[in-house]
Short mmCIF file of C-alpha atoms and ligand atoms in Angstrom, two decimals:
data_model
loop_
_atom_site.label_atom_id
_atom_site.label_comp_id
_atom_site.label_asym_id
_atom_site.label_seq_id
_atom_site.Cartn_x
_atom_site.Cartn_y
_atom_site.Cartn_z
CA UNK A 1 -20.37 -17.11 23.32
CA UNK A 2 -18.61 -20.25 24.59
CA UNK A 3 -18.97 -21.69 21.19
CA UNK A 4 -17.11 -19.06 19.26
CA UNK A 5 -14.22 -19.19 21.98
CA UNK A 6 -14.81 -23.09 21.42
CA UNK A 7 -14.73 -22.63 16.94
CA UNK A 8 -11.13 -20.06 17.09
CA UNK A 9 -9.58 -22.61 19.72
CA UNK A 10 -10.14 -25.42 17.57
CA UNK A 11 -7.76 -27.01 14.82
CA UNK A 12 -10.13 -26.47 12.31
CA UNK A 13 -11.46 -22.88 13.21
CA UNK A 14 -7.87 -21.87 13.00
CA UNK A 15 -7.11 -23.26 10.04
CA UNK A 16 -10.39 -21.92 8.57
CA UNK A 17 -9.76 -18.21 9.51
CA UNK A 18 -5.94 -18.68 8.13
CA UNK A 19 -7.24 -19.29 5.05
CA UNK A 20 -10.27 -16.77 5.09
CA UNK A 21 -7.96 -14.35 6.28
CA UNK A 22 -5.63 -15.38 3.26
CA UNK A 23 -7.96 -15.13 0.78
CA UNK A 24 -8.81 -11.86 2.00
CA UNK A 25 -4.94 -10.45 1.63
CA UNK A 26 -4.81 -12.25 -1.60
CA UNK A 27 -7.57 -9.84 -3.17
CA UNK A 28 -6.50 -6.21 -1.44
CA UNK A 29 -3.14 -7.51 -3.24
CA UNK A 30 -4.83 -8.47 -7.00
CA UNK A 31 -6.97 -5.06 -5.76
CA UNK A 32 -4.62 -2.70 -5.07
CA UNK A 33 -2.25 -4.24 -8.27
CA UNK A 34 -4.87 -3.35 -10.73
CA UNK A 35 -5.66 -0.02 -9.63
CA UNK A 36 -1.97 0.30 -9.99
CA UNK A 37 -2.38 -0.51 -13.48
CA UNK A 38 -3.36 3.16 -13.84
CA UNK A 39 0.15 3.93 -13.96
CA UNK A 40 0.79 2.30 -17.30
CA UNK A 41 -0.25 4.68 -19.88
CA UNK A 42 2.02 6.82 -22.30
CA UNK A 43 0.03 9.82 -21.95
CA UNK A 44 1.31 11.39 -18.34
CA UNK A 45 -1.18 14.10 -17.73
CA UNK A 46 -4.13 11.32 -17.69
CA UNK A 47 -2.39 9.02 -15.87
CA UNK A 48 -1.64 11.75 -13.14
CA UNK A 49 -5.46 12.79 -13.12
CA UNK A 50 -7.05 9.16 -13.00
CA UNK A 51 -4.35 7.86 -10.32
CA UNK A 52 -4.98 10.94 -8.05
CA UNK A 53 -8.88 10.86 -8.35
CA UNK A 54 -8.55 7.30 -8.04
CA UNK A 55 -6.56 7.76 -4.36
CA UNK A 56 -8.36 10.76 -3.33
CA UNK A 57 -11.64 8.48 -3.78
CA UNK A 58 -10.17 5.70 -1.49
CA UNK A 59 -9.55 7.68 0.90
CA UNK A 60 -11.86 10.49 0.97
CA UNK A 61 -14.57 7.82 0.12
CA UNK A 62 -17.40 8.50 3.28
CA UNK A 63 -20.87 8.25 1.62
CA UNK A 64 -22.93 7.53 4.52
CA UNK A 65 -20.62 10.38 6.87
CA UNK A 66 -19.32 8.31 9.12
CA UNK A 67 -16.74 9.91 12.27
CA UNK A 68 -14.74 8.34 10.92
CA UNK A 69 -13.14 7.90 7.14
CA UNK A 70 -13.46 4.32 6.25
CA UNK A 71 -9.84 4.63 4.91
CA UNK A 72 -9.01 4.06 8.52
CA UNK A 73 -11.44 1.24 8.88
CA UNK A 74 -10.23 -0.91 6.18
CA UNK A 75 -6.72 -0.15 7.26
CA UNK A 76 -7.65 -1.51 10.75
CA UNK A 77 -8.90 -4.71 8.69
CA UNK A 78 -6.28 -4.84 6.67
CA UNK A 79 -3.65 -5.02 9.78
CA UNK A 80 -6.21 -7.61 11.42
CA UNK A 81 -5.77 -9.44 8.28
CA UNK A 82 -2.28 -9.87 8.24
CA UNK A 83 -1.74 -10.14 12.01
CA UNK A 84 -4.44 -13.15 12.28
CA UNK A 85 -2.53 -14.68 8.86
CA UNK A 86 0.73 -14.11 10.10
CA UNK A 87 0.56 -15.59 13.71
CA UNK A 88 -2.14 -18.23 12.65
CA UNK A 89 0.14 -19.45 10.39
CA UNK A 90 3.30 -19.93 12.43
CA UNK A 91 1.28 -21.33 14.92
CA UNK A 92 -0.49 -24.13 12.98
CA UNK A 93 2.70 -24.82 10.68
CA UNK A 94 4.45 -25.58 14.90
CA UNK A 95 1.37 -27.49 15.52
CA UNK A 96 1.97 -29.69 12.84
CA UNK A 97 5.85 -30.04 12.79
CA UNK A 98 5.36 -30.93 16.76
CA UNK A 99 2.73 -33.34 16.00
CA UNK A 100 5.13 -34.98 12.79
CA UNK A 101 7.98 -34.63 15.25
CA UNK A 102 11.61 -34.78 14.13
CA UNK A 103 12.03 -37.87 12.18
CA UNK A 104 8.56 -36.61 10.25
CA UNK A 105 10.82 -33.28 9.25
CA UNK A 106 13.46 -35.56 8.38
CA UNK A 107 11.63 -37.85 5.96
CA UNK A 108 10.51 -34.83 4.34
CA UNK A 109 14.05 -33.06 3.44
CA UNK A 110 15.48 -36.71 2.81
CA UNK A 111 12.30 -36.77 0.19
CA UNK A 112 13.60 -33.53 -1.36
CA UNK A 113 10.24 -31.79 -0.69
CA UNK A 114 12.18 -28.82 0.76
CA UNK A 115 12.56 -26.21 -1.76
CA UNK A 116 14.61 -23.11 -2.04
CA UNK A 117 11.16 -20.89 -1.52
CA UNK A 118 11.02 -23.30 1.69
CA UNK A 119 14.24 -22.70 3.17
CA UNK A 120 14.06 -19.14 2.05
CA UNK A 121 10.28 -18.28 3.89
CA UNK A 122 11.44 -16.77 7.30
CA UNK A 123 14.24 -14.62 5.12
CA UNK A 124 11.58 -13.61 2.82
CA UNK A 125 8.83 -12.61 4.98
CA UNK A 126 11.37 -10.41 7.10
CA UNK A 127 12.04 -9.16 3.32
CA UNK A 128 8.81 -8.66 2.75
CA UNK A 129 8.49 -7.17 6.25
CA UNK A 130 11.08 -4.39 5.58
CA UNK A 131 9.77 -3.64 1.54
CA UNK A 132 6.28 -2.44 3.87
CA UNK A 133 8.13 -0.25 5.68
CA UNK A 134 9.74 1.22 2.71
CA UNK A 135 6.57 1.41 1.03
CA UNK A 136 4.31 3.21 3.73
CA UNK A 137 6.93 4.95 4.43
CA UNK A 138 7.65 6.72 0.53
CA UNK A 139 4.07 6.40 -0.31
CA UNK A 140 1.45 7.04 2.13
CA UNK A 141 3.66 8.49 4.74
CA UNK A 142 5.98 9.99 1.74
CA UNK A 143 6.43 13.21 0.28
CA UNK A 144 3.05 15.57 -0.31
CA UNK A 145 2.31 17.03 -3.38
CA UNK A 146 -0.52 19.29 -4.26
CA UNK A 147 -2.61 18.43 -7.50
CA UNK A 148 -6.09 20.73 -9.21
CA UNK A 149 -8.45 18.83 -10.39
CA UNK A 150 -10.82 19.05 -12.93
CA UNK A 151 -13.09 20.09 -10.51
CA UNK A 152 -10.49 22.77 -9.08
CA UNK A 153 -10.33 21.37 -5.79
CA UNK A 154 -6.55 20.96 -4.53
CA UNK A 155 -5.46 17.37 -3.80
CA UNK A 156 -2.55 15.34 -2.80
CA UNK A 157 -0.78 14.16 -5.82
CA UNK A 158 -0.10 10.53 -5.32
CA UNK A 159 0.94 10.25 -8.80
CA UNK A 160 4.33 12.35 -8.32
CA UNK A 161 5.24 10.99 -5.15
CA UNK A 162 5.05 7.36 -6.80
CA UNK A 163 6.73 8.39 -9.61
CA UNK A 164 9.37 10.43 -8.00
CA UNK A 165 10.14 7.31 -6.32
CA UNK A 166 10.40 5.50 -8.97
CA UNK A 167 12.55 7.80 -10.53
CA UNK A 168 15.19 7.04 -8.56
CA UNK A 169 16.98 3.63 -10.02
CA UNK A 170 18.03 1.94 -7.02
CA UNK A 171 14.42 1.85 -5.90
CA UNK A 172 13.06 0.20 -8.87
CA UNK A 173 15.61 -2.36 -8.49
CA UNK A 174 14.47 -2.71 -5.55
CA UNK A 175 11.00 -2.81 -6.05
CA UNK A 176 11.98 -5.60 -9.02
CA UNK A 177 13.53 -7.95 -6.39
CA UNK A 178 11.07 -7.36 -4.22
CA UNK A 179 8.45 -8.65 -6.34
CA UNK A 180 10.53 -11.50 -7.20
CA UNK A 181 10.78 -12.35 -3.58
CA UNK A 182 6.70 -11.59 -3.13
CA UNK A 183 6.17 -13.61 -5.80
CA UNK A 184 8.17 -16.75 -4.75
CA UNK A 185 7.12 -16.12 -0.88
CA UNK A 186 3.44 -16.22 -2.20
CA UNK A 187 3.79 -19.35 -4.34
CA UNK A 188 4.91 -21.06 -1.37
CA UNK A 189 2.66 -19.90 1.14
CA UNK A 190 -0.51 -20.99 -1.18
CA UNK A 191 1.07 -24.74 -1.52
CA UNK A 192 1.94 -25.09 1.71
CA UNK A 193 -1.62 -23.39 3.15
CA UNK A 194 -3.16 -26.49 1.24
CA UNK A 195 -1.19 -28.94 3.34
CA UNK A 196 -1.53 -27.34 6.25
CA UNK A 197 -5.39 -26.80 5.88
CA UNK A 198 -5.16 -30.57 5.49
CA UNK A 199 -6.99 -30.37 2.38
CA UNK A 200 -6.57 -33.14 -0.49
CA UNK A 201 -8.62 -33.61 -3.35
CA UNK A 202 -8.18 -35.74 -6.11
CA UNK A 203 -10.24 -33.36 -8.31
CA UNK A 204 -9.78 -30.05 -6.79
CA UNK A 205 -6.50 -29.79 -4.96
CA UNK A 206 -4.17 -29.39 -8.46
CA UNK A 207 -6.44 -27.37 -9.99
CA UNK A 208 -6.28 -25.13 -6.79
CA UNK A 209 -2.36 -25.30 -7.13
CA UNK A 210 -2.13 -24.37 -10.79
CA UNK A 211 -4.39 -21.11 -9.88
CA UNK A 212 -1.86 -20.72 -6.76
CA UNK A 213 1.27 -20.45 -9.27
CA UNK A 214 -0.52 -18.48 -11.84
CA UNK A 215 -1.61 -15.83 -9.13
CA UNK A 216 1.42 -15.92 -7.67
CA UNK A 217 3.27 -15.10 -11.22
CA UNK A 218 0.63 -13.00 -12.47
CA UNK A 219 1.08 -10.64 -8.89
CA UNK A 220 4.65 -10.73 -9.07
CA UNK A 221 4.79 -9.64 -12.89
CA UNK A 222 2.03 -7.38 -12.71
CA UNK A 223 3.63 -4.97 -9.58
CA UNK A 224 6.87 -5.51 -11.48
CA UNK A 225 5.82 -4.13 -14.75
CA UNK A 226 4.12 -1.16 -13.17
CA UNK A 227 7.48 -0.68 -11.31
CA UNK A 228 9.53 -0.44 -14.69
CA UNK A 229 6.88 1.56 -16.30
CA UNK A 230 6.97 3.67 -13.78
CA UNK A 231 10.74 4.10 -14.00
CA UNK A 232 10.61 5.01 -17.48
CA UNK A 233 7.90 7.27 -17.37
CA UNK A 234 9.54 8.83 -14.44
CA UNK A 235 12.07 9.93 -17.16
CA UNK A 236 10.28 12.08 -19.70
CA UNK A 237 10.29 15.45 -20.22
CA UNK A 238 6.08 15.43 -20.09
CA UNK A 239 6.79 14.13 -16.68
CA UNK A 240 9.05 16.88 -16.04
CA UNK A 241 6.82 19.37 -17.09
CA UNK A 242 4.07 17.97 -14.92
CA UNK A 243 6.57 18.08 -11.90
CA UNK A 244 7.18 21.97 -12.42
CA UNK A 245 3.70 22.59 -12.72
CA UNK A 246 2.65 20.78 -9.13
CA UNK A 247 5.64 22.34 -7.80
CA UNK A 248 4.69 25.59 -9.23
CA UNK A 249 1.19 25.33 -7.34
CA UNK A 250 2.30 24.44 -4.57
CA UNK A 251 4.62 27.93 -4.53
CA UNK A 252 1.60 29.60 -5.70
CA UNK A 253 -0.41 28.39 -2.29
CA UNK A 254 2.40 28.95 -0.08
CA UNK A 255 2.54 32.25 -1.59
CA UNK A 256 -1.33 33.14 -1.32
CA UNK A 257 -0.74 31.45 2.46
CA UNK A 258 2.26 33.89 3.12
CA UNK A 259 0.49 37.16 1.60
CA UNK A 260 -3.15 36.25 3.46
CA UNK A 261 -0.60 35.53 7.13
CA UNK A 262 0.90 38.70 5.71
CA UNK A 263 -2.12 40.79 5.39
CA UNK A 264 -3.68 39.50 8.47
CA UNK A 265 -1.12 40.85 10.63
CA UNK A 266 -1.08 43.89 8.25
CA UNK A 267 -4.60 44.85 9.95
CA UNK A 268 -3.54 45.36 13.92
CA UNK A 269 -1.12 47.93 13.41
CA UNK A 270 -2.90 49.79 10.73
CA UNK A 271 -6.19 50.06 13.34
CA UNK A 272 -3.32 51.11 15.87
CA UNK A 273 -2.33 53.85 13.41
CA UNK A 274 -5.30 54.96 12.96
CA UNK A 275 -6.02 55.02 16.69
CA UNK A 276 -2.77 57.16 16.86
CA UNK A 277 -3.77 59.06 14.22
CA UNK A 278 -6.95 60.44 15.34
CA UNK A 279 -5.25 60.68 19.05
CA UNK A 280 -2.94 63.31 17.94
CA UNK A 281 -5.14 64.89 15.64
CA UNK A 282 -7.99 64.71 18.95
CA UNK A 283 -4.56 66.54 20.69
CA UNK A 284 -4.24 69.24 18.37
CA UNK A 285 -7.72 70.10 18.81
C1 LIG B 1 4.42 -1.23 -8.39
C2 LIG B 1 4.16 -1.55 -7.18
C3 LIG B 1 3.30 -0.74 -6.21
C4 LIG B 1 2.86 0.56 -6.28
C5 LIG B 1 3.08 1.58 -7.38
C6 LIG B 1 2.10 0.82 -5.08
C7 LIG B 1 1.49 2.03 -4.75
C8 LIG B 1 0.94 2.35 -3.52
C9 LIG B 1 0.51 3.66 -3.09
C10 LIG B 1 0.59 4.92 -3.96
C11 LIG B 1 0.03 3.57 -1.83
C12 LIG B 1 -0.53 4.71 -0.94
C13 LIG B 1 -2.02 4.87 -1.20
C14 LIG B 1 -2.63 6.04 -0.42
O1 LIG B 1 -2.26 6.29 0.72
O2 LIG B 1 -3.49 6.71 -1.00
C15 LIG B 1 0.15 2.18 -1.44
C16 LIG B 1 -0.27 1.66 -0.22
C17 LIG B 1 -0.18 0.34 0.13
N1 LIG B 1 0.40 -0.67 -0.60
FE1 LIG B 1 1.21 -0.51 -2.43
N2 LIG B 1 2.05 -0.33 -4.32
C18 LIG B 1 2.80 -1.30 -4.96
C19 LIG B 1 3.05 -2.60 -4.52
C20 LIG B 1 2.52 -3.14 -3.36
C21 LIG B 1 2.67 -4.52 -2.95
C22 LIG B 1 3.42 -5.57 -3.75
C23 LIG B 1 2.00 -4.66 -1.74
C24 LIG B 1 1.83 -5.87 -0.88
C25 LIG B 1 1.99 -7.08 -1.26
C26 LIG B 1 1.45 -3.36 -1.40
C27 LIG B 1 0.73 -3.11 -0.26
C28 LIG B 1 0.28 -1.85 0.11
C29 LIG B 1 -0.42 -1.58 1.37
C30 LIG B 1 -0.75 -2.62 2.46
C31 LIG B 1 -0.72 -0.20 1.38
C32 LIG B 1 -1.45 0.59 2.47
C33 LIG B 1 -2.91 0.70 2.10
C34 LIG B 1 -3.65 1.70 2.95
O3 LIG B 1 -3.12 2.23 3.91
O4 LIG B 1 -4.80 1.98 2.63
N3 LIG B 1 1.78 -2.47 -2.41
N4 LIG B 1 0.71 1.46 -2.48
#
């Protein structure tokens, strides 16, 4: 046990579970932006069905029935993730500016090795910090629409509440800085995790950089394309027809919920009647 407390207090467990935990936000990211890449199709009706069987199977998925849904597990990873990143990262990047010391943060600005991603990493992680908010807060915490299946089972329709969003022009500008901003915070964060890991090869370390930049670009141009496409699908009138028709479903279940509520209440004073009834007819006997 001692060891393990030993290994995370360590300079180089930290920095080795900075950059596990990196390279485990750097998939869910490349992850989550290719399932996103169900969005980009021209034909609406498909694009609704695989994007909503696609989230209903992430977080329905439970094949071994577990309490609990492992939607909520990876989401507790997922936080652990970015918490252990997050405040490993500050923490070793003020280990090592302590251990440089002033005139070592001087030499490097007076070198010009302070960029504008540099300067601009507290601003864009609080950026970054409020576009999560936003995002939760529209898409998994967002409006809930009701989707049949194939199978005619009755799902939330994560396609219309992304696209509804999207319909709306201000947040696809948004969404279009905001992977600007990913993009140049993640750039930065990859070149900088090499210095701070204290890892330099003569071989290796530009090769790693050049696969740094191109994730970085590919990330940022990826989201941002499914963001625009989104935009502009969000905009036809096949898209409007498949908004009427989820809204029309869901009128048809509050409907059938209204009548059923209806008919159940319906029952009590019709028994009562009847009770009445055969009291008075009982009476006139
Ligand atoms: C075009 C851009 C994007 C689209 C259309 C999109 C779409 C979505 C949707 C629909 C959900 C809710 C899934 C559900 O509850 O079933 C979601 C969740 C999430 N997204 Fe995105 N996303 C985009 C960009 C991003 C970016 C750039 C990041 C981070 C760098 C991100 C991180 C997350 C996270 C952490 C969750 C929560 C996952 C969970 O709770 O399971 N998304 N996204």
């Amino acid at each position: 046990m001692q060891w393990i407390i030993k290994y995370l207090t360590s300079s180089i467990g930290k920095k080795q579970i900075m950059g596990l935990s990196g390279v485990g936000i750097a998939l869910f990211i490349l992850g989550h932006m290719c399932g996103n890449f169900q969005l980009l199709t021209f034909d609406q009706a498909a694009a609704q069905a695989s994007y909503n069987a696609y989230t209903e199977f992430l977080t329905g998925f439970n094949p071994l029935h577990f309490p609990v849904k492992l939607i909520y597990l990876v989401e507790l990873g997922l936080i652990a993730l970015f918490v252990i990143h997050i405040g490993l990262a500050i923490k070793l990047k003020l280990e090592n500016k302590a251990a440089r010391g002033p005139e070592g943060y001087d030499v490097n600005a007076r070198k010009g090795k302070k960029t504008f991603a540099t300067f601009t990493m507290i601003w864009s992680g609080l950026f970054i910090l409020g576009f999560a908010i936003q995002h939760l807060a529209t898409l998994k915490f967002g409006d809930h629409f009701l989707y049949m299946n194939d199978k005619g089972e009755i799902v939330r329709d994560m396609w219309l509440t992304t696209i509804d969003m999207f319909a709306n022009p201000f947040w696809t500008i948004f969404y279009l800085i905001s992977m600007f901003v990913i993009g140049m915070h993640l750039f930065h964060a990859i070149a900088s995790a090499f210095q701070t890991l204290g890892l330099a090869h003569q071989k290796w370390t530009p090769v790693v950089e050049v696969a740094g930049i191109v994730y970085s670009v590919v990330v940022a141009l990826g989201f941002a394309v499914t963001a625009a496409f989104a935009c502009y699908v969000a905009h036809q009138p096949e898209t409007q027809a498949l908004r009427e028709k989820s809204h029309s479903l869901q009128q048809q279940l509050e409907q059938k919920k209204a009548d059923e509520a209806k008919k159940a209440s319906f029952v009590v004073p019709a028994s009562m009647d009847e009770v009445q009834v055969s009291y008075v007819v009982e009476g006139v006997r």
